[in-house]
Tab-separated table of C-alpha atoms in Angstrom:
chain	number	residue	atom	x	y	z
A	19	UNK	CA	0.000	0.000	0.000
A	20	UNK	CA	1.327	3.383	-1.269
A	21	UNK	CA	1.001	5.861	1.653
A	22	UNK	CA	2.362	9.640	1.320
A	23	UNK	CA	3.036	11.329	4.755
A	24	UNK	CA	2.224	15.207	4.664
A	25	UNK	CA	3.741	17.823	6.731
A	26	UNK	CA	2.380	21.191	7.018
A	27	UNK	CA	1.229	20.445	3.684
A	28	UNK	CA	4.280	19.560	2.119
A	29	UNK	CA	5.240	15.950	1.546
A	30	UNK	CA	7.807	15.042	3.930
A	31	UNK	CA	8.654	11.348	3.610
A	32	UNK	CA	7.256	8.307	1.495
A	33	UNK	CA	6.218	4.797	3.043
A	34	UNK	CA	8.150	2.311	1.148
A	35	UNK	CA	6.883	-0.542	3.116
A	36	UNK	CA	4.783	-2.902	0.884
A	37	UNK	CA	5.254	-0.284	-2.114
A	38	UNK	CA	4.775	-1.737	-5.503
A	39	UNK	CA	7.069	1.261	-6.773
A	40	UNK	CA	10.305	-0.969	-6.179
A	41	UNK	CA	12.397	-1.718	-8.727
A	42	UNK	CA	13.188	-5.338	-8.596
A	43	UNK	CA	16.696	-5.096	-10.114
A	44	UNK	CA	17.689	-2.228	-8.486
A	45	UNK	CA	15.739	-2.238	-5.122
A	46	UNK	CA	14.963	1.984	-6.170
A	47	UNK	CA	11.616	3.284	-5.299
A	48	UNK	CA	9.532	5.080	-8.361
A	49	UNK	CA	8.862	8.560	-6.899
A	50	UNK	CA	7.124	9.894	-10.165
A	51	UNK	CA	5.474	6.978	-10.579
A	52	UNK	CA	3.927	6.787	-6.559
A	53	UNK	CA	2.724	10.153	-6.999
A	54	UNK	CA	1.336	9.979	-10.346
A	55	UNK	CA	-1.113	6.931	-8.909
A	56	UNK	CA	-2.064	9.855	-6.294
A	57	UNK	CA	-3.118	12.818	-8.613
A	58	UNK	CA	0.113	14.361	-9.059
A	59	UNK	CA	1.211	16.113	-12.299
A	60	UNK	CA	5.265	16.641	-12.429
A	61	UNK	CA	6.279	19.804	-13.743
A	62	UNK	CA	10.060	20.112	-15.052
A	63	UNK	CA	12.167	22.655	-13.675
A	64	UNK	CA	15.402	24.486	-14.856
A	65	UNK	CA	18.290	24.643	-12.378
A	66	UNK	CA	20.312	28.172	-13.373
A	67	UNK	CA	24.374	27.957	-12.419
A	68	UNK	CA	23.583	29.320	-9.804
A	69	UNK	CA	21.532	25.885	-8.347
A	70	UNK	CA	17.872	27.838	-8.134
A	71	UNK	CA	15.451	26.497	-10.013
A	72	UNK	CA	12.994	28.122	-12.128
A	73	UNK	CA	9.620	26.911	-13.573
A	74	UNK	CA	7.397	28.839	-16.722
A	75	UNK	CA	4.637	30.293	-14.733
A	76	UNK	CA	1.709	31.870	-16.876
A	77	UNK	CA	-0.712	34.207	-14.761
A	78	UNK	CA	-3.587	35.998	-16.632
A	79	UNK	CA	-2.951	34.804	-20.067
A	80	UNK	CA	0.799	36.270	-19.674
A	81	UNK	CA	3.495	33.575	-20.015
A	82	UNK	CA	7.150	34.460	-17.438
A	83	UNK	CA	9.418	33.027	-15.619
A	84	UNK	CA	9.410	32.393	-12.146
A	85	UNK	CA	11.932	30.966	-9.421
A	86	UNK	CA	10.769	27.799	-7.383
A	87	UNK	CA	11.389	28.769	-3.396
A	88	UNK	CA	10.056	27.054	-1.177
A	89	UNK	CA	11.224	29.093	1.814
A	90	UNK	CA	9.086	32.025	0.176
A	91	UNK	CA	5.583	32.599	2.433
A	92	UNK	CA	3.863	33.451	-1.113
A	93	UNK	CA	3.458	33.685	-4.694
A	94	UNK	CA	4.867	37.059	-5.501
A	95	UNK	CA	5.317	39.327	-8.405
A	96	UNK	CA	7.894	41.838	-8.706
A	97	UNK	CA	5.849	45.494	-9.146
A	98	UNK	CA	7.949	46.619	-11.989
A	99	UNK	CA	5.638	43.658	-13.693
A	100	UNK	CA	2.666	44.036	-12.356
A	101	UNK	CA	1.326	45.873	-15.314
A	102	UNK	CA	2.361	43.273	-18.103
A	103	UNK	CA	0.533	40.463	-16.307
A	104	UNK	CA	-2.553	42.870	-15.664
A	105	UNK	CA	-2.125	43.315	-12.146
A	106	UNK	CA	-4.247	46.177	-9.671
A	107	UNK	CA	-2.109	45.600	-6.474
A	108	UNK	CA	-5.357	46.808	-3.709
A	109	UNK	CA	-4.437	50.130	-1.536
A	110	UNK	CA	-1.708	52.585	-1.373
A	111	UNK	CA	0.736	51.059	0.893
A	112	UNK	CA	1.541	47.394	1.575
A	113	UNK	CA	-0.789	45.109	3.870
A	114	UNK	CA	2.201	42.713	4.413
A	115	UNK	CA	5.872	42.983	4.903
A	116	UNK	CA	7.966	40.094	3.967
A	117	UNK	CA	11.884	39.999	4.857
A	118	UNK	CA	14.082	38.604	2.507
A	119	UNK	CA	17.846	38.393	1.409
A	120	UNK	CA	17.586	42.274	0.015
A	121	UNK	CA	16.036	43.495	3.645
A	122	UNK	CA	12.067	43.972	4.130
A	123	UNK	CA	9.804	44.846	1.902
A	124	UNK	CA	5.991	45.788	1.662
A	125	UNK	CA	3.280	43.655	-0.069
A	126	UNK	CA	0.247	44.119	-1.760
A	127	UNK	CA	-2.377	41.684	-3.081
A	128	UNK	CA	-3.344	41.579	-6.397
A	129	UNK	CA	-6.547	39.275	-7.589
A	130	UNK	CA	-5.581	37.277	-10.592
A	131	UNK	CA	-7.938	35.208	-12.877
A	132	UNK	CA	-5.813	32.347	-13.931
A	133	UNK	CA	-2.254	31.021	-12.931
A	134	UNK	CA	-0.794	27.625	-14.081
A	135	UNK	CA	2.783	26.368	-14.064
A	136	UNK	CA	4.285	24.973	-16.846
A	137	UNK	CA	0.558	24.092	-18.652
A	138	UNK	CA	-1.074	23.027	-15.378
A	139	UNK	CA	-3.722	25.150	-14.057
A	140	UNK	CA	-3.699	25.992	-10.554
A	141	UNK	CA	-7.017	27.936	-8.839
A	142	UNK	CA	-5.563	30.857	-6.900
A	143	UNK	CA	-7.657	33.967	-6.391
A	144	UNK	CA	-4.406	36.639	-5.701
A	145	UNK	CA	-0.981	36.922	-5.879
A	146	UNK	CA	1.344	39.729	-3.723
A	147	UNK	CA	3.022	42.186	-5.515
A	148	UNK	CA	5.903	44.128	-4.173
A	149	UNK	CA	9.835	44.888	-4.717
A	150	UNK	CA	11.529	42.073	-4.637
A	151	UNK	CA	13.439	43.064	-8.333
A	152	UNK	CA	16.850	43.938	-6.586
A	153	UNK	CA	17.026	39.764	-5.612
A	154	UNK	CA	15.677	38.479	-8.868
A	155	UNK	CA	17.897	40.866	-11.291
A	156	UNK	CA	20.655	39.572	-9.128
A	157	UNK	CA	19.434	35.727	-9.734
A	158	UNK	CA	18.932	36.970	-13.439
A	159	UNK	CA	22.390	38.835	-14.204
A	160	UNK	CA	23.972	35.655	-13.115
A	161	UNK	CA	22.428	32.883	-14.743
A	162	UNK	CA	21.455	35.357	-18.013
A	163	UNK	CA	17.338	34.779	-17.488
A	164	UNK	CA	15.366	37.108	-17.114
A	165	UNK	CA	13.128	36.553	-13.340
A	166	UNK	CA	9.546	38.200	-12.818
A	167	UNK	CA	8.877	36.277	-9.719
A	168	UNK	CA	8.426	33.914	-7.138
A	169	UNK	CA	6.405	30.778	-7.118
A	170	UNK	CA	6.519	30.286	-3.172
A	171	UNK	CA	4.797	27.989	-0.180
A	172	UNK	CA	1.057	29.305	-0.847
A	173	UNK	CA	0.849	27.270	-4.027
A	174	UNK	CA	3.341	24.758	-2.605
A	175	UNK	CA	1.332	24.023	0.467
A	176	UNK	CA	-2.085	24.435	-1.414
A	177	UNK	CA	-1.063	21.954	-3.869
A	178	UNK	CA	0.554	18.998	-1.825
A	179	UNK	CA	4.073	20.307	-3.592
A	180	UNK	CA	7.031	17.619	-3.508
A	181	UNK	CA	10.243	18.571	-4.844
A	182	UNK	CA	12.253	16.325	-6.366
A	183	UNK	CA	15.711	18.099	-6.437
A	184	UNK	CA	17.924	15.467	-7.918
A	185	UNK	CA	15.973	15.062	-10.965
A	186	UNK	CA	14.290	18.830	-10.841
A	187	UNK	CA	10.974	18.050	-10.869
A	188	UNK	CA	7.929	19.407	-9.090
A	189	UNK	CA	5.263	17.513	-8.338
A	190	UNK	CA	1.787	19.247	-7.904
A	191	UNK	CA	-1.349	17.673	-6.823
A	192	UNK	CA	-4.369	19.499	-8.732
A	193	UNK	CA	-7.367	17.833	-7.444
């Protein structure tokens, strides 16, 4: 029996015991194919020289790139990009500060009618929008992308994420 342990809404740890995901020859358990039997899509992701990942991210019809980061508390856009993915951050200053490698910084949310990664829809009803450019050109100078955000633990958490870092994969449960 295939059993997936959940922690805080991440997947922690799989229960090999009496998995038929074994590999006879090789006695190596079939991640992809365990999660796939439990609703899972897997979603490549591109690991920049720098070791981030980053996934294609489409929100409101706009396609972009986003980094994967899992230690993020949401889905955020940088504000310089708001615009392009037709984005009405609500009031004047932010409701939420986050505090990140560049310092603290204020967020705003911003209700958004579609977002899927890589193809796969995901229902969401807002990003945040706020300045986190000064981290992402960084991220971006270095590995020659160009970043417009972050794909963080809201969607992770929402969505049952597993990351599969040896083979770069995230795994997203949609149901």
């Amino acid at each position: 029996m295939n059993k997936i342990w959940m922690c805080s809404g991440l997947a922690a740890a799989v229960l090999l015991a009496g998995c038929g995901h074994m590999s006879a020859s090789a006695g190596e358990f079939d991640l992809a194919a365990a999660l796939s039997e439990e609703g899972y899509v897997s979603i490549p992701l591109e690991k920049l020289p720098t070791g981030h990942e980053i996934v294609p991210v489409e929100v409101n019809g706009v396609s972009g790139t986003f980094l994967l980061d899992s230690g993020a508390q949401g889905t955020i856009i940088d504000e310089q990009w708001a615009a392009r993915y037709y984005l009405t951050p609500e009031g004047v200053d932010g409701h939420d500060k986050i505090a990140g490698a560049t310092g603290h910084t204020a967020m705003r949310r911003a209700e958004v009618r579609s977002l899927s990664i890589s193809g796969s829809e995901l229902p969401t009803n807002f990003v945040m929008v706020g300045n986190v450019g000064p981290a992402l050109e960084t991220l971006g100078r270095m590995s020659g992308r160009e970043i417009q955000g972050i794909v963080g633990q809201d969607l992770l958490s929402r969505h049952d994420g597993v990351i599969d870092v040896g083979n770069s994969t995230l795994y997203l449960r949609l149901d």
